[in-house]
Coordinates of C-alpha atoms in Angstrom, one line a residue:
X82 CA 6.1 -30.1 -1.5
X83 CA 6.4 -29.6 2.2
X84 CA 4.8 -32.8 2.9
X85 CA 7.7 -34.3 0.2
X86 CA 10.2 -33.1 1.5
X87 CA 9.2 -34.3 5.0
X88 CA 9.2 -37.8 3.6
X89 CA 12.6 -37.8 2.3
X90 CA 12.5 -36.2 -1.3
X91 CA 15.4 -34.0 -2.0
X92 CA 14.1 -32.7 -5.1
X93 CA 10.7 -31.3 -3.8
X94 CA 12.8 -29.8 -1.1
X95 CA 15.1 -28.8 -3.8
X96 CA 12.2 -26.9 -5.4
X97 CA 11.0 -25.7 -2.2
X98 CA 14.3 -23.8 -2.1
X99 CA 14.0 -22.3 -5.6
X100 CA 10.9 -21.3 -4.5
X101 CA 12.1 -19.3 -0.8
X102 CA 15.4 -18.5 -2.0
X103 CA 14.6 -14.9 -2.8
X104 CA 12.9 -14.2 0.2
X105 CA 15.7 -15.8 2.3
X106 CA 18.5 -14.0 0.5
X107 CA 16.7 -10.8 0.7
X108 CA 16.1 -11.0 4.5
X109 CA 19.5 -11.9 5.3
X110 CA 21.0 -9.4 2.7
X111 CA 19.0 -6.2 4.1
X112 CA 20.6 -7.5 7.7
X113 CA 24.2 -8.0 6.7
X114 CA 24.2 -5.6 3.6
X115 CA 27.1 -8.0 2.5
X116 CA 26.6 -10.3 -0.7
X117 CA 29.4 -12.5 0.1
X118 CA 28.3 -13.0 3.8
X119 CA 24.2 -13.2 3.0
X120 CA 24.8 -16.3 0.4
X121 CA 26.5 -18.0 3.4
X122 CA 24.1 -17.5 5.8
X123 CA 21.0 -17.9 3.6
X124 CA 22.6 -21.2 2.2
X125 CA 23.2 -21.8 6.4
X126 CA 19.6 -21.2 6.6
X127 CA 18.3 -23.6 4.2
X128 CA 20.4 -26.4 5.7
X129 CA 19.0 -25.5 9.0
X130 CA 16.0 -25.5 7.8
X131 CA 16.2 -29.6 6.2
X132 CA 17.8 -30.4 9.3
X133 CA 14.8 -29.5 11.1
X134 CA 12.1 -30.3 8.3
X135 CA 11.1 -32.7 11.1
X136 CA 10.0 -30.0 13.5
X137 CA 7.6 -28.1 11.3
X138 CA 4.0 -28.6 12.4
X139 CA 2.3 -26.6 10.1
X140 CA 0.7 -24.4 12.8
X141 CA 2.5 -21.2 10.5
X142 CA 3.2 -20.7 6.4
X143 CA 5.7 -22.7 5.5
X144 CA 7.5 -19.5 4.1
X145 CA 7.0 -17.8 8.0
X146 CA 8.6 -20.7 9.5
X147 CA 11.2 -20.7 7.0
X148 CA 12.0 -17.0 7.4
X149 CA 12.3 -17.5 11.1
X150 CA 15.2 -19.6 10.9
X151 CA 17.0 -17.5 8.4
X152 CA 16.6 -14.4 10.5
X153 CA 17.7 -16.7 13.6
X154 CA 20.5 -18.1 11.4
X155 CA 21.4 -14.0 10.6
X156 CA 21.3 -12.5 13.9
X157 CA 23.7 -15.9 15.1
X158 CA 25.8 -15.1 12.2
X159 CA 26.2 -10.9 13.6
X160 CA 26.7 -12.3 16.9
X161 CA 29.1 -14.4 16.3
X162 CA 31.0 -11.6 14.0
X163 CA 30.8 -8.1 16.0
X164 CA 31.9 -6.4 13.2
X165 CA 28.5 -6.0 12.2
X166 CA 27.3 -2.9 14.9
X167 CA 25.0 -0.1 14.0
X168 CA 26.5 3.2 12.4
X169 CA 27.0 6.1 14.0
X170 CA 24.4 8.8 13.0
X171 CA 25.9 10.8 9.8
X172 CA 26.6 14.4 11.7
X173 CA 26.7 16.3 8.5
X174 CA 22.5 16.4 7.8
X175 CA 21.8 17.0 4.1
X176 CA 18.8 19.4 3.9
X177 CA 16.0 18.2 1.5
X178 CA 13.1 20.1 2.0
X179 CA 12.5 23.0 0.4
X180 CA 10.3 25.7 1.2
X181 CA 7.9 25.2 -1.9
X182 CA 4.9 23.2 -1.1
X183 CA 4.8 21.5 -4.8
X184 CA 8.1 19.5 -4.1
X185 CA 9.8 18.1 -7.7
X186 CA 9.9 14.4 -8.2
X187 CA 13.9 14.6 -7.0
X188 CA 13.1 16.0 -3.8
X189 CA 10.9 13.1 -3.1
X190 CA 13.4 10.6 -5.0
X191 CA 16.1 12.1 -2.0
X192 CA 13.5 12.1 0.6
X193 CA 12.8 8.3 0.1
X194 CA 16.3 7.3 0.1
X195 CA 17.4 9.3 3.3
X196 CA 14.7 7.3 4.9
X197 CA 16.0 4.1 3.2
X198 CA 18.9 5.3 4.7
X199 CA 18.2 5.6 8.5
X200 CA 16.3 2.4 8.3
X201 CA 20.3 0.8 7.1
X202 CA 21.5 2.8 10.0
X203 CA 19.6 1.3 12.2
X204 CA 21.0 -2.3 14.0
X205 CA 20.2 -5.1 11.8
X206 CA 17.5 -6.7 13.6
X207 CA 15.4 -3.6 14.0
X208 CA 16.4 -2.6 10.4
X209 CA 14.8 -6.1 9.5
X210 CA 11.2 -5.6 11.5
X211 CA 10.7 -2.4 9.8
X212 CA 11.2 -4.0 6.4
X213 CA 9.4 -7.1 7.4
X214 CA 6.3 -4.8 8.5
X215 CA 6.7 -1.9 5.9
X216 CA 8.1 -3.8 2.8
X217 CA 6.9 -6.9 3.1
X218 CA 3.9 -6.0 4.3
X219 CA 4.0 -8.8 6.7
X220 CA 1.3 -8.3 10.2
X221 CA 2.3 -8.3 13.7
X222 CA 1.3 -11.3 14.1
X223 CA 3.5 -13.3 11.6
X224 CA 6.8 -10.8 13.0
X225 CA 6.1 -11.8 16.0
X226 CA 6.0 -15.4 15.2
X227 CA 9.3 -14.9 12.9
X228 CA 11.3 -13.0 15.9
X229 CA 9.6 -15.4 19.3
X230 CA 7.9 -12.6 20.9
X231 CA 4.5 -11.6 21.7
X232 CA 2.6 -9.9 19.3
X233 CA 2.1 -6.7 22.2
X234 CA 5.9 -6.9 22.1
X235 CA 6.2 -6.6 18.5
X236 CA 3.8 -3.5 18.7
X237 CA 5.9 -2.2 21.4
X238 CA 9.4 -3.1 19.9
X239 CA 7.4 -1.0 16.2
X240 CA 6.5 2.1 18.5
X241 CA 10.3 2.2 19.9
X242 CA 11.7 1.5 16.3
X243 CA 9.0 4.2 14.7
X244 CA 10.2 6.9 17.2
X245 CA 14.4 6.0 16.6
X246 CA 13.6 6.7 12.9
X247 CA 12.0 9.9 13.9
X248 CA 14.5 11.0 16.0
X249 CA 16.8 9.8 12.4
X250 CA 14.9 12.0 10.2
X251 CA 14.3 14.6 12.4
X252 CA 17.9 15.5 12.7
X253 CA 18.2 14.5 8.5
X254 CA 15.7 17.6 8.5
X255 CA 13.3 15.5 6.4
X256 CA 10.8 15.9 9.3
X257 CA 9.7 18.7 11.0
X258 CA 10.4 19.6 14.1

């Protein structure tokens, strides 16, 4: 389909769109954590990406290359719109552990989400590597590629990210300390 779409079909690049547009919308909607805001910017992103059909070698997955320019096409988007700046750290820490060592499916329920929850907390770009390495299961490698660094940055840039969410659950009491 790639190759169609190179030479001009609209519908192969049409279904190459059905195809990504989950993956696209669910990058930029984990960034913006606005519906209204991630259909623009995804639908940004796939017009970026036809505009430069021309410039895709083929040296990545389509879908990497492809998810590149829709995080590119988010982080311009937060940029451009500085409304979009991390939250301040809730002050008021829940407690969820309890004392017993056979914790009740709740307790984990609540210990997942207040992870889920640091991880919105944190800014959008470092929210989306963690989900990129974590939930999509994506390598280093193919962040790195996605993002334009190294691949020793993007272990660096993890190690920094790992120890903020630490710092996060530490004071959410979900670690200890």
């Amino acid at each position: 389909m790639v190759t169609q779409s190179l030479s001009g079909d609209q519908r192969a690049y049409a279904s190459l769109v059905n195809r990504y547009q989950h993956m696209v919308f669910t990058l930029v909607y984990s960034m913006l954590r606005n519906k209204e805001e991630a259909d623009e910017v995804a639908q940004d992103a796939f017009v970026k990406a036809y505009l430069s059909l021309k410039q895709f070698r083929g040296d990545s997955k389509f879908s990497s290359w492809l998810y590149r320019i829709a995080y590119r096409t988010c982080l311009d988007y937060i940029r451009k719109n500085a409304k979009h700046k991390m939250d301040g750290i809730d002050d008021k820490s829940t407690k969820y552990l309890s004392d017993n060592a056979a914790e009740s499916y709740n307790e984990l329920e609540q210990k997942e989400q207040t992870v889920r929850d640091c991880i919105e907390k944190l800014p959008a770009e470092e929210s989306a590597f963690v989900k990129m390495f974590y939930f999509d299961k994506m390598s280093l490698s193919e962040i790195a590629d996605i993002v334009g660094i190294s691949e020793n940055n993007a272990k660096v840039k993890l190690f920094r990210i790992r120890n903020k969410l630490k710092t996060m659950l530490e004071e959410k009491q979900l670690l200890a300390i």
